[in-house]
PDB file of C-alpha atoms and ligand atoms in Angstrom:
ATOM      1  CA  MET A 267     -26.500 138.360  11.078  1.00 60.00           C
ATOM      2  CA  SER A 268     -30.068 139.437  11.820  1.00 81.00           C
ATOM      3  CA  ASN A 269     -32.754 138.695   9.219  1.00 90.00           C
ATOM      4  CA  ASP A 270     -34.594 141.919   9.951  1.00 98.00           C
ATOM      5  CA  VAL A 271     -35.019 144.177   6.924  1.00 98.00           C
ATOM      6  CA  VAL A 272     -36.856 147.482   7.233  1.00 99.00           C
ATOM      7  CA  LEU A 273     -37.953 149.939   4.576  1.00 99.00           C
ATOM      8  CA  ILE A 274     -38.476 153.461   5.883  1.00 99.00           C
ATOM      9  CA  THR A 275     -40.223 155.788   3.451  1.00 99.00           C
ATOM     10  CA  GLY A 276     -38.932 159.318   3.779  1.00 98.00           C
ATOM     11  CA  GLY A 277     -35.990 158.003   5.767  1.00 98.00           C
ATOM     12  CA  SER A 278     -33.653 160.767   4.778  1.00 98.00           C
ATOM     13  CA  ARG A 279     -34.739 163.491   7.209  1.00 98.00           C
ATOM     14  CA  GLY A 280     -36.625 164.131  10.442  1.00 98.00           C
ATOM     15  CA  ILE A 281     -38.506 161.280  12.074  1.00 98.00           C
ATOM     16  CA  GLY A 282     -37.629 158.872   9.257  1.00 99.00           C
ATOM     17  CA  ALA A 283     -33.909 159.494   9.588  1.00 98.00           C
ATOM     18  CA  ALA A 284     -34.006 159.028  13.365  1.00 99.00           C
ATOM     19  CA  THR A 285     -35.928 155.776  12.830  1.00 99.00           C
ATOM     20  CA  ALA A 286     -33.380 154.561  10.240  1.00 99.00           C
ATOM     21  CA  ARG A 287     -30.473 155.210  12.633  1.00 98.00           C
ATOM     22  CA  LEU A 288     -32.167 153.448  15.557  1.00 98.00           C
ATOM     23  CA  ALA A 289     -33.257 150.500  13.392  1.00 98.00           C
ATOM     24  CA  ALA A 290     -29.650 149.972  12.340  1.00 98.00           C
ATOM     25  CA  VAL A 291     -28.522 150.060  15.982  1.00 98.00           C
ATOM     26  CA  ARG A 292     -31.160 147.366  16.688  1.00 98.00           C
ATOM     27  CA  GLY A 293     -29.707 145.148  13.933  1.00 98.00           C
ATOM     28  CA  TYR A 294     -31.994 145.848  10.994  1.00 98.00           C
ATOM     29  CA  ARG A 295     -30.708 146.126   7.445  1.00 98.00           C
ATOM     30  CA  VAL A 296     -32.190 149.454   6.441  1.00 98.00           C
ATOM     31  CA  CYS A 297     -33.547 150.931   3.225  1.00 99.00           C
ATOM     32  CA  VAL A 298     -33.618 154.727   3.412  1.00 99.00           C
ATOM     33  CA  ASN A 299     -36.139 155.955   0.855  1.00 99.00           C
ATOM     34  CA  PHE A 300     -36.126 159.580  -0.245  1.00 98.00           C
ATOM     35  CA  ARG A 301     -37.706 161.619  -3.026  1.00 98.00           C
ATOM     36  CA  THR A 302     -35.468 164.643  -3.668  1.00 98.00           C
ATOM     37  CA  ASP A 303     -32.785 165.193  -1.033  1.00 97.00           C
ATOM     38  CA  GLU A 304     -30.134 162.680  -2.095  1.00 98.00           C
ATOM     39  CA  ALA A 305     -27.406 164.235   0.096  1.00 98.00           C
ATOM     40  CA  ALA A 306     -29.519 163.881   3.252  1.00 98.00           C
ATOM     41  CA  ALA A 307     -30.230 160.216   2.439  1.00 98.00           C
ATOM     42  CA  ALA A 308     -26.527 159.572   1.761  1.00 98.00           C
ATOM     43  CA  ASP A 309     -25.638 161.090   5.148  1.00 98.00           C
ATOM     44  CA  VAL A 310     -27.946 158.673   6.976  1.00 98.00           C
ATOM     45  CA  VAL A 311     -26.621 155.680   5.017  1.00 98.00           C
ATOM     46  CA  ASP A 312     -22.987 156.740   5.568  1.00 98.00           C
ATOM     47  CA  GLU A 313     -23.580 157.101   9.304  1.00 98.00           C
ATOM     48  CA  ILE A 314     -25.138 153.625   9.540  1.00 98.00           C
ATOM     49  CA  ARG A 315     -22.339 152.031   7.513  1.00 98.00           C
ATOM     50  CA  ALA A 316     -19.640 153.819   9.548  1.00 98.00           C
ATOM     51  CA  ALA A 317     -21.100 152.204  12.654  1.00 98.00           C
ATOM     52  CA  GLY A 318     -20.920 148.764  11.023  1.00 98.00           C
ATOM     53  CA  GLY A 319     -24.532 148.518   9.857  1.00 98.00           C
ATOM     54  CA  THR A 320     -26.073 147.771   6.466  1.00 98.00           C
ATOM     55  CA  ALA A 321     -28.078 150.423   4.636  1.00 98.00           C
ATOM     56  CA  ILE A 322     -29.023 151.542   1.143  1.00 98.00           C
ATOM     57  CA  ALA A 323     -30.623 154.724  -0.138  1.00 98.00           C
ATOM     58  CA  VAL A 324     -33.287 154.467  -2.857  1.00 99.00           C
ATOM     59  CA  ARG A 325     -34.857 157.439  -4.585  1.00 98.00           C
ATOM     60  CA  ALA A 326     -38.583 156.904  -5.223  1.00 98.00           C
ATOM     61  CA  ASP A 327     -41.694 159.037  -5.061  1.00 98.00           C
ATOM     62  CA  VAL A 328     -44.079 156.862  -3.064  1.00 98.00           C
ATOM     63  CA  THR A 329     -47.105 158.434  -4.759  1.00 98.00           C
ATOM     64  CA  ARG A 330     -46.156 156.674  -8.034  1.00 98.00           C
ATOM     65  CA  SER A 331     -46.868 152.941  -8.245  1.00 98.00           C
ATOM     66  CA  ALA A 332     -44.073 152.232 -10.726  1.00 98.00           C
ATOM     67  CA  GLU A 333     -41.562 153.895  -8.400  1.00 98.00           C
ATOM     68  CA  VAL A 334     -42.930 151.998  -5.396  1.00 99.00           C
ATOM     69  CA  ASP A 335     -42.517 148.739  -7.315  1.00 98.00           C
ATOM     70  CA  ARG A 336     -38.915 149.651  -8.155  1.00 98.00           C
ATOM     71  CA  LEU A 337     -38.268 150.646  -4.515  1.00 99.00           C
ATOM     72  CA  PHE A 338     -39.475 147.329  -3.126  1.00 99.00           C
ATOM     73  CA  ARG A 339     -37.590 145.360  -5.783  1.00 98.00           C
ATOM     74  CA  ALA A 340     -34.391 147.176  -4.761  1.00 98.00           C
ATOM     75  CA  VAL A 341     -34.997 145.997  -1.186  1.00 98.00           C
ATOM     76  CA  ASP A 342     -35.627 142.430  -2.367  1.00 98.00           C
ATOM     77  CA  ASP A 343     -32.438 142.414  -4.416  1.00 98.00           C
ATOM     78  CA  GLU A 344     -30.039 144.295  -2.153  1.00 98.00           C
ATOM     79  CA  LEU A 345     -31.213 143.593   1.422  1.00 98.00           C
ATOM     80  CA  GLY A 346     -33.260 140.389   1.266  1.00 98.00           C
ATOM     81  CA  PRO A 347     -36.833 139.555   2.322  1.00 98.00           C
ATOM     82  CA  LEU A 348     -38.665 142.499   3.856  1.00 98.00           C
ATOM     83  CA  THR A 349     -39.759 142.078   7.487  1.00 98.00           C
ATOM     84  CA  ALA A 350     -40.840 145.629   8.360  1.00 99.00           C
ATOM     85  CA  LEU A 351     -42.255 148.764   6.740  1.00 99.00           C
ATOM     86  CA  VAL A 352     -42.434 152.242   8.239  1.00 99.00           C
ATOM     87  CA  ASN A 353     -44.887 154.341   6.252  1.00 98.00           C
ATOM     88  CA  ASN A 354     -43.291 157.611   7.301  1.00 98.00           C
ATOM     89  CA  ALA A 355     -43.092 159.817   4.190  1.00 98.00           C
ATOM     90  CA  GLY A 356     -45.622 162.620   4.401  1.00 98.00           C
ATOM     91  CA  THR A 357     -46.006 166.273   3.748  1.00 98.00           C
ATOM     92  CA  LEU A 358     -48.005 169.425   4.367  1.00 97.00           C
ATOM     93  CA  GLU A 359     -48.283 172.794   2.676  1.00 98.00           C
ATOM     94  CA  LYS A 360     -48.651 176.435   3.639  1.00 97.00           C
ATOM     95  CA  GLN A 361     -50.982 177.152   6.537  1.00 97.00           C
ATOM     96  CA  CYS A 362     -54.416 178.364   5.441  1.00 98.00           C
ATOM     97  CA  ARG A 363     -58.130 177.887   6.017  1.00 98.00           C
ATOM     98  CA  LEU A 364     -60.164 175.149   4.332  1.00 98.00           C
ATOM     99  CA  ASP A 365     -61.983 177.730   2.192  1.00 98.00           C
ATOM    100  CA  GLU A 366     -58.628 178.710   0.653  1.00 98.00           C
ATOM    101  CA  LEU A 367     -57.695 175.181  -0.485  1.00 98.00           C
ATOM    102  CA  ASP A 368     -57.739 174.310  -4.186  1.00 98.00           C
ATOM    103  CA  GLU A 369     -58.077 171.061  -6.091  1.00 98.00           C
ATOM    104  CA  GLU A 370     -54.396 170.772  -7.012  1.00 98.00           C
ATOM    105  CA  ARG A 371     -53.249 171.049  -3.405  1.00 98.00           C
ATOM    106  CA  LEU A 372     -55.831 168.534  -2.204  1.00 98.00           C
ATOM    107  CA  THR A 373     -54.672 166.090  -4.888  1.00 98.00           C
ATOM    108  CA  ARG A 374     -51.028 166.496  -3.768  1.00 98.00           C
ATOM    109  CA  ILE A 375     -51.824 166.019  -0.072  1.00 98.00           C
ATOM    110  CA  TRP A 376     -54.032 162.962  -0.613  1.00 98.00           C
ATOM    111  CA  ALA A 377     -51.336 161.457  -2.878  1.00 98.00           C
ATOM    112  CA  ALA A 378     -48.451 161.959  -0.442  1.00 98.00           C
ATOM    113  CA  ASN A 379     -50.245 161.093   2.801  1.00 98.00           C
ATOM    114  CA  ILE A 380     -52.804 158.501   1.659  1.00 99.00           C
ATOM    115  CA  THR A 381     -51.939 156.993  -1.742  1.00 98.00           C
ATOM    116  CA  GLY A 382     -48.241 156.590  -0.886  1.00 99.00           C
ATOM    117  CA  PRO A 383     -48.834 154.646   2.355  1.00 99.00           C
ATOM    118  CA  PHE A 384     -51.520 152.509   0.645  1.00 99.00           C
ATOM    119  CA  LEU A 385     -49.218 151.594  -2.256  1.00 99.00           C
ATOM    120  CA  CYS A 386     -46.335 150.774   0.089  1.00 99.00           C
ATOM    121  CA  ALA A 387     -48.499 148.778   2.486  1.00 99.00           C
ATOM    122  CA  GLY A 388     -49.806 146.731  -0.439  1.00 99.00           C
ATOM    123  CA  ALA A 389     -46.302 145.978  -1.676  1.00 99.00           C
ATOM    124  CA  ALA A 390     -45.239 145.017   1.854  1.00 99.00           C
ATOM    125  CA  VAL A 391     -48.216 142.700   2.374  1.00 99.00           C
ATOM    126  CA  ARG A 392     -47.507 140.925  -0.915  1.00 98.00           C
ATOM    127  CA  ARG A 393     -44.042 140.147   0.441  1.00 98.00           C
ATOM    128  CA  MET A 394     -44.674 139.503   4.153  1.00 98.00           C
ATOM    129  CA  SER A 395     -48.119 137.866   4.324  1.00 98.00           C
ATOM    130  CA  THR A 396     -48.270 134.106   4.879  1.00 98.00           C
ATOM    131  CA  ARG A 397     -51.063 134.196   2.266  1.00 98.00           C
ATOM    132  CA  TYR A 398     -48.331 134.949  -0.287  1.00 98.00           C
ATOM    133  CA  GLY A 399     -45.807 132.533   1.216  1.00 98.00           C
ATOM    134  CA  GLY A 400     -44.095 135.208   3.289  1.00 98.00           C
ATOM    135  CA  ALA A 401     -42.843 134.855   6.854  1.00 98.00           C
ATOM    136  CA  GLY A 402     -44.886 137.680   8.418  1.00 98.00           C
ATOM    137  CA  GLY A 403     -43.777 141.112   9.527  1.00 98.00           C
ATOM    138  CA  ALA A 404     -44.828 144.445  10.923  1.00 99.00           C
ATOM    139  CA  ILE A 405     -45.985 147.784   9.541  1.00 99.00           C
ATOM    140  CA  VAL A 406     -45.996 151.095  11.390  1.00 99.00           C
ATOM    141  CA  ASN A 407     -47.920 154.020   9.910  1.00 99.00           C
ATOM    142  CA  VAL A 408     -46.728 157.472  10.919  1.00 99.00           C
ATOM    143  CA  SER A 409     -49.936 159.423  11.416  1.00 99.00           C
ATOM    144  CA  SER A 410     -50.315 162.625  13.417  1.00 98.00           C
ATOM    145  CA  ALA A 411     -52.084 164.098  16.418  1.00 98.00           C
ATOM    146  CA  ALA A 412     -53.630 166.314  13.723  1.00 98.00           C
ATOM    147  CA  ALA A 413     -55.944 163.376  12.882  1.00 98.00           C
ATOM    148  CA  ARG A 414     -57.540 163.916  16.337  1.00 98.00           C
ATOM    149  CA  LEU A 415     -57.203 167.700  16.534  1.00 98.00           C
ATOM    150  CA  GLY A 416     -58.233 168.694  12.980  1.00 98.00           C
ATOM    151  CA  SER A 417     -55.627 171.472  12.611  1.00 98.00           C
ATOM    152  CA  PRO A 418     -58.089 174.378  12.216  1.00 98.00           C
ATOM    153  CA  ASN A 419     -56.680 177.459  10.463  1.00 97.00           C
ATOM    154  CA  GLU A 420     -53.495 175.538   9.645  1.00 96.00           C
ATOM    155  CA  TYR A 421     -54.055 172.469   7.464  1.00 97.00           C
ATOM    156  CA  VAL A 422     -57.366 170.656   7.758  1.00 98.00           C
ATOM    157  CA  ASP A 423     -56.381 168.822   4.549  1.00 98.00           C
ATOM    158  CA  TYR A 424     -53.281 167.373   6.230  1.00 98.00           C
ATOM    159  CA  ALA A 425     -55.290 166.422   9.344  1.00 98.00           C
ATOM    160  CA  ALA A 426     -57.941 164.699   7.212  1.00 99.00           C
ATOM    161  CA  SER A 427     -55.315 162.791   5.257  1.00 99.00           C
ATOM    162  CA  LYS A 428     -53.936 161.420   8.534  1.00 99.00           C
ATOM    163  CA  GLY A 429     -57.498 160.523   9.557  1.00 99.00           C
ATOM    164  CA  ALA A 430     -57.687 158.436   6.394  1.00 99.00           C
ATOM    165  CA  LEU A 431     -54.377 156.815   7.270  1.00 99.00           C
ATOM    166  CA  ASP A 432     -55.790 155.925  10.713  1.00 99.00           C
ATOM    167  CA  SER A 433     -58.725 154.169   9.035  1.00 99.00           C
ATOM    168  CA  MET A 434     -56.275 152.244   6.890  1.00 99.00           C
ATOM    169  CA  THR A 435     -54.346 151.170  10.005  1.00 99.00           C
ATOM    170  CA  THR A 436     -57.525 149.767  11.537  1.00 99.00           C
ATOM    171  CA  GLY A 437     -58.734 148.052   8.370  1.00 99.00           C
ATOM    172  CA  LEU A 438     -55.420 146.620   7.251  1.00 99.00           C
ATOM    173  CA  ALA A 439     -54.565 145.405  10.768  1.00 99.00           C
ATOM    174  CA  LEU A 440     -57.774 143.331  10.761  1.00 98.00           C
ATOM    175  CA  GLU A 441     -57.281 142.212   7.157  1.00 98.00           C
ATOM    176  CA  VAL A 442     -53.840 140.677   7.800  1.00 99.00           C
ATOM    177  CA  ALA A 443     -54.032 139.830  11.522  1.00 98.00           C
ATOM    178  CA  ALA A 444     -54.166 136.106  10.768  1.00 98.00           C
ATOM    179  CA  GLU A 445     -51.466 136.358   8.084  1.00 98.00           C
ATOM    180  CA  GLY A 446     -48.524 137.103  10.403  1.00 98.00           C
ATOM    181  CA  ILE A 447     -48.529 140.875   9.906  1.00 99.00           C
ATOM    182  CA  ARG A 448     -49.118 143.443  12.646  1.00 99.00           C
ATOM    183  CA  VAL A 449     -50.124 146.986  11.646  1.00 99.00           C
ATOM    184  CA  ASN A 450     -49.870 149.813  14.158  1.00 99.00           C
ATOM    185  CA  SER A 451     -49.681 153.594  14.210  1.00 99.00           C
ATOM    186  CA  VAL A 452     -47.825 156.376  15.948  1.00 99.00           C
ATOM    187  CA  ARG A 453     -49.438 159.799  16.164  1.00 98.00           C
ATOM    188  CA  PRO A 454     -46.720 162.378  16.905  1.00 98.00           C
ATOM    189  CA  GLY A 455     -47.566 165.893  18.023  1.00 98.00           C
ATOM    190  CA  LEU A 456     -45.137 168.756  17.543  1.00 98.00           C
ATOM    191  CA  ILE A 457     -41.732 167.348  16.654  1.00 98.00           C
ATOM    192  CA  HIS A 458     -38.549 169.233  15.840  1.00 98.00           C
ATOM    193  CA  THR A 459     -38.127 168.560  12.109  1.00 98.00           C
ATOM    194  CA  GLY A 460     -38.035 170.549   8.893  1.00 96.00           C
ATOM    195  CA  ILE A 461     -41.688 169.828   8.015  1.00 97.00           C
ATOM    196  CA  HIS A 462     -42.951 173.000   9.728  1.00 96.00           C
ATOM    197  CA  ALA A 463     -41.022 175.180   7.280  1.00 95.00           C
ATOM    198  CA  LEU A 464     -43.190 173.699   4.521  1.00 95.00           C
ATOM    199  CA  GLY A 465     -46.181 175.202   6.322  1.00 95.00           C
ATOM    200  CA  GLY A 466     -44.470 178.601   6.313  1.00 95.00           C
ATOM    201  CA  ASP A 467     -43.879 178.420  10.086  1.00 94.00           C
ATOM    202  CA  PRO A 468     -40.347 177.061  10.722  1.00 95.00           C
ATOM    203  CA  GLY A 469     -40.390 178.224  14.365  1.00 95.00           C
ATOM    204  CA  ARG A 470     -43.726 176.511  15.118  1.00 95.00           C
ATOM    205  CA  VAL A 471     -42.381 173.931  17.573  1.00 97.00           C
ATOM    206  CA  ASP A 472     -40.458 176.557  19.582  1.00 96.00           C
ATOM    207  CA  ARG A 473     -43.512 178.845  19.553  1.00 94.00           C
ATOM    208  CA  VAL A 474     -46.211 176.301  20.454  1.00 95.00           C
ATOM    209  CA  GLY A 475     -44.139 173.752  22.380  1.00 97.00           C
ATOM    210  CA  PRO A 476     -44.159 175.708  25.668  1.00 97.00           C
ATOM    211  CA  LEU A 477     -47.987 175.752  25.559  1.00 96.00           C
ATOM    212  CA  LEU A 478     -48.234 171.936  25.587  1.00 97.00           C
ATOM    213  CA  PRO A 479     -48.869 170.012  28.837  1.00 98.00           C
ATOM    214  CA  MET A 480     -45.222 168.850  28.852  1.00 98.00           C
ATOM    215  CA  GLY A 481     -44.060 172.358  28.001  1.00 98.00           C
ATOM    216  CA  ARG A 482     -41.957 171.360  24.998  1.00 98.00           C
ATOM    217  CA  GLY A 483     -41.953 169.890  21.524  1.00 98.00           C
ATOM    218  CA  GLY A 484     -40.681 166.382  20.896  1.00 98.00           C
ATOM    219  CA  GLN A 485     -37.506 165.074  19.317  1.00 98.00           C
ATOM    220  CA  PRO A 486     -37.511 162.693  16.302  1.00 98.00           C
ATOM    221  CA  GLU A 487     -35.606 160.145  18.402  1.00 98.00           C
ATOM    222  CA  GLU A 488     -38.541 159.969  20.850  1.00 98.00           C
ATOM    223  CA  ILE A 489     -40.821 158.914  17.990  1.00 99.00           C
ATOM    224  CA  ALA A 490     -38.268 156.438  16.628  1.00 99.00           C
ATOM    225  CA  GLU A 491     -38.174 154.573  19.955  1.00 98.00           C
ATOM    226  CA  THR A 492     -41.884 153.815  19.837  1.00 99.00           C
ATOM    227  CA  ILE A 493     -41.772 152.898  16.133  1.00 99.00           C
ATOM    228  CA  LEU A 494     -39.011 150.384  16.862  1.00 98.00           C
ATOM    229  CA  PHE A 495     -41.038 148.983  19.789  1.00 98.00           C
ATOM    230  CA  LEU A 496     -44.067 148.496  17.531  1.00 99.00           C
ATOM    231  CA  LEU A 497     -41.901 146.749  14.916  1.00 98.00           C
ATOM    232  CA  SER A 498     -40.270 144.469  17.485  1.00 98.00           C
ATOM    233  CA  PRO A 499     -41.355 141.159  19.057  1.00 98.00           C
ATOM    234  CA  ALA A 500     -41.784 143.127  22.320  1.00 98.00           C
ATOM    235  CA  SER A 501     -45.173 144.194  20.883  1.00 98.00           C
ATOM    236  CA  SER A 502     -46.035 140.760  19.469  1.00 98.00           C
ATOM    237  CA  TYR A 503     -49.691 140.838  20.635  1.00 98.00           C
ATOM    238  CA  THR A 504     -50.360 144.413  19.518  1.00 98.00           C
ATOM    239  CA  THR A 505     -52.067 145.238  16.260  1.00 99.00           C
ATOM    240  CA  GLY A 506     -54.402 148.011  15.139  1.00 99.00           C
ATOM    241  CA  ALA A 507     -53.079 150.205  17.968  1.00 99.00           C
ATOM    242  CA  PHE A 508     -52.470 153.949  18.018  1.00 98.00           C
ATOM    243  CA  VAL A 509     -49.774 155.419  20.209  1.00 98.00           C
ATOM    244  CA  ASP A 510     -50.130 159.153  20.828  1.00 98.00           C
ATOM    245  CA  LEU A 511     -46.723 160.824  21.156  1.00 98.00           C
ATOM    246  CA  ALA A 512     -47.799 164.402  21.651  1.00 98.00           C
ATOM    247  CA  GLY A 513     -46.525 165.596  25.017  1.00 98.00           C
ATOM    248  CA  GLY A 514     -49.916 165.153  26.684  1.00 97.00           C
ATOM    249  CA  ARG A 515     -52.067 166.902  24.097  1.00 95.00           C
TER     250      ARG A 515
HETATM  251  P1  NAP B2049     -39.616 165.947   7.100  1.00 71.03           P
HETATM  252  O1  NAP B2049     -38.505 166.295   8.019  1.00 71.03           O
HETATM  253  O2  NAP B2049     -40.179 167.007   6.194  1.00 71.03           O
HETATM  254  O3  NAP B2049     -39.194 164.682   6.246  1.00 71.03           O
HETATM  255  C1  NAP B2049     -40.084 164.173   5.303  1.00 71.03           C
HETATM  256  C2  NAP B2049     -39.443 162.986   4.624  1.00 71.03           C
HETATM  257  O4  NAP B2049     -40.417 162.432   3.718  1.00 71.03           O
HETATM  258  C3  NAP B2049     -38.219 163.337   3.789  1.00 71.03           C
HETATM  259  O5  NAP B2049     -37.316 162.262   3.885  1.00 71.03           O
HETATM  260  C4  NAP B2049     -38.786 163.430   2.367  1.00 71.03           C
HETATM  261  O6  NAP B2049     -37.817 163.137   1.386  1.00 71.03           O
HETATM  262  C5  NAP B2049     -39.830 162.343   2.417  1.00 71.03           C
HETATM  263  N1  NAP B2049     -40.890 162.463   1.426  1.00 71.03           N
HETATM  264  C6  NAP B2049     -41.831 163.408   1.315  1.00 71.03           C
HETATM  265  N2  NAP B2049     -42.661 163.136   0.296  1.00 71.03           N
HETATM  266  C7  NAP B2049     -42.215 161.971  -0.266  1.00 71.03           C
HETATM  267  C8  NAP B2049     -42.634 161.181  -1.347  1.00 71.03           C
HETATM  268  N3  NAP B2049     -43.702 161.519  -2.108  1.00 71.03           N
HETATM  269  N4  NAP B2049     -41.943 160.055  -1.629  1.00 71.03           N
HETATM  270  C9  NAP B2049     -40.879 159.693  -0.866  1.00 71.03           C
HETATM  271  N5  NAP B2049     -40.414 160.413   0.164  1.00 71.03           N
HETATM  272  C10 NAP B2049     -41.089 161.543   0.465  1.00 71.03           C
HETATM  273  O7  NAP B2049     -40.902 165.400   7.901  1.00 71.03           O
HETATM  274  P2  NAP B2049     -41.063 164.776   9.382  1.00 71.03           P
HETATM  275  O8  NAP B2049     -41.511 165.874  10.264  1.00 71.03           O
HETATM  276  O9  NAP B2049     -39.912 163.927   9.741  1.00 71.03           O
HETATM  277  O10 NAP B2049     -42.356 163.887   9.110  1.00 71.03           O
HETATM  278  C11 NAP B2049     -42.316 162.491   8.928  1.00 71.03           C
HETATM  279  C12 NAP B2049     -43.721 161.958   9.134  1.00 71.03           C
HETATM  280  O11 NAP B2049     -44.167 162.324  10.441  1.00 71.03           O
HETATM  281  C13 NAP B2049     -44.750 162.551   8.160  1.00 71.03           C
HETATM  282  O12 NAP B2049     -45.671 161.579   7.765  1.00 71.03           O
HETATM  283  C14 NAP B2049     -45.444 163.613   9.010  1.00 71.03           C
HETATM  284  O13 NAP B2049     -46.749 163.885   8.551  1.00 71.03           O
HETATM  285  C15 NAP B2049     -45.416 162.957  10.371  1.00 71.03           C
HETATM  286  N6  NAP B2049     -45.567 163.876  11.492  1.00 71.03           N
HETATM  287  C16 NAP B2049     -44.631 164.862  11.754  1.00 71.03           C
HETATM  288  C17 NAP B2049     -44.814 165.715  12.830  1.00 71.03           C
HETATM  289  C18 NAP B2049     -43.842 166.811  13.168  1.00 71.03           C
HETATM  290  O14 NAP B2049     -44.158 167.670  14.000  1.00 71.03           O
HETATM  291  N7  NAP B2049     -42.653 166.854  12.579  1.00 71.03           N
HETATM  292  C19 NAP B2049     -45.950 165.574  13.630  1.00 71.03           C
HETATM  293  C20 NAP B2049     -46.875 164.589  13.342  1.00 71.03           C
HETATM  294  C21 NAP B2049     -46.664 163.736  12.272  1.00 71.03           C
HETATM  295  P3  NAP B2049     -37.054 164.312   0.556  1.00 71.03           P
HETATM  296  O15 NAP B2049     -36.377 165.168   1.557  1.00 71.03           O
HETATM  297  O16 NAP B2049     -36.129 163.608  -0.340  1.00 71.03           O
HETATM  298  O17 NAP B2049     -38.164 165.067  -0.152  1.00 71.03           O
END
């Protein structure tokens, strides 16, 4: 049996669910984290188990440190020593201009897209770093092309939160480079998932996809492939890297 254990935050839907399925195919024991949609998480776990894999679903809001601690302890107890983290959970809210944003929304976006990944990365480092007696591992942060593009008139707050996540990727990669942990990032563009409905624009990928250089939006499975590459020994000399998966934009 493989010793690879991966925790995927927000693994119940979209890019996270595609990553969970592919990780199981590649031999990882998989923790599918979710916050609200228990049925979606159960579907992913059932699918992995039906194919002979090992998976658990754990409800936890990654913006809350006590819940993050409980999440990682569940992985320790039920799957064994963590070897990989995918900081995938993230969110956005209704499209608007920056001058329409209020304090409450900014607090929610920073919490989901910055605090959550920081708390999870810290918990992963305390388990995987050789400094703590761990055996090393890999972290992939799921950022966004928005960090480069700024998302004007849509969600500058979301774009800025992913910019902060990119800074964390760079800093943490250097901090733990000599401790057996690689930290890399994927920056997807327009991907067919449910996240666009949260912005009030469920048809966004179909509408904007044809305008991209490749003429289409991306599929969650296309992001999962690169995440699994960055977790795997095939990328053993890569850290602090950003892979743009945005159809040429
Ligand atoms: P999605 O379909 O909306 O799925 C989001 C996932 O995150 C769900 O599993 C959700 O769980 C979970 N989640 C949200 N907040 C959470 C929290 N506080 N704690 C734990 N889990 C939480 O989104 P997606 O499109 O797959 O996006 C995944 C990542 O890719 C995000 O970081 C997003 O910013 C990034 N991204 C997406 C696109 C795109 O076009 N889709 C482009 C660039 C980057 P519940 O369902 O239980 O709430």
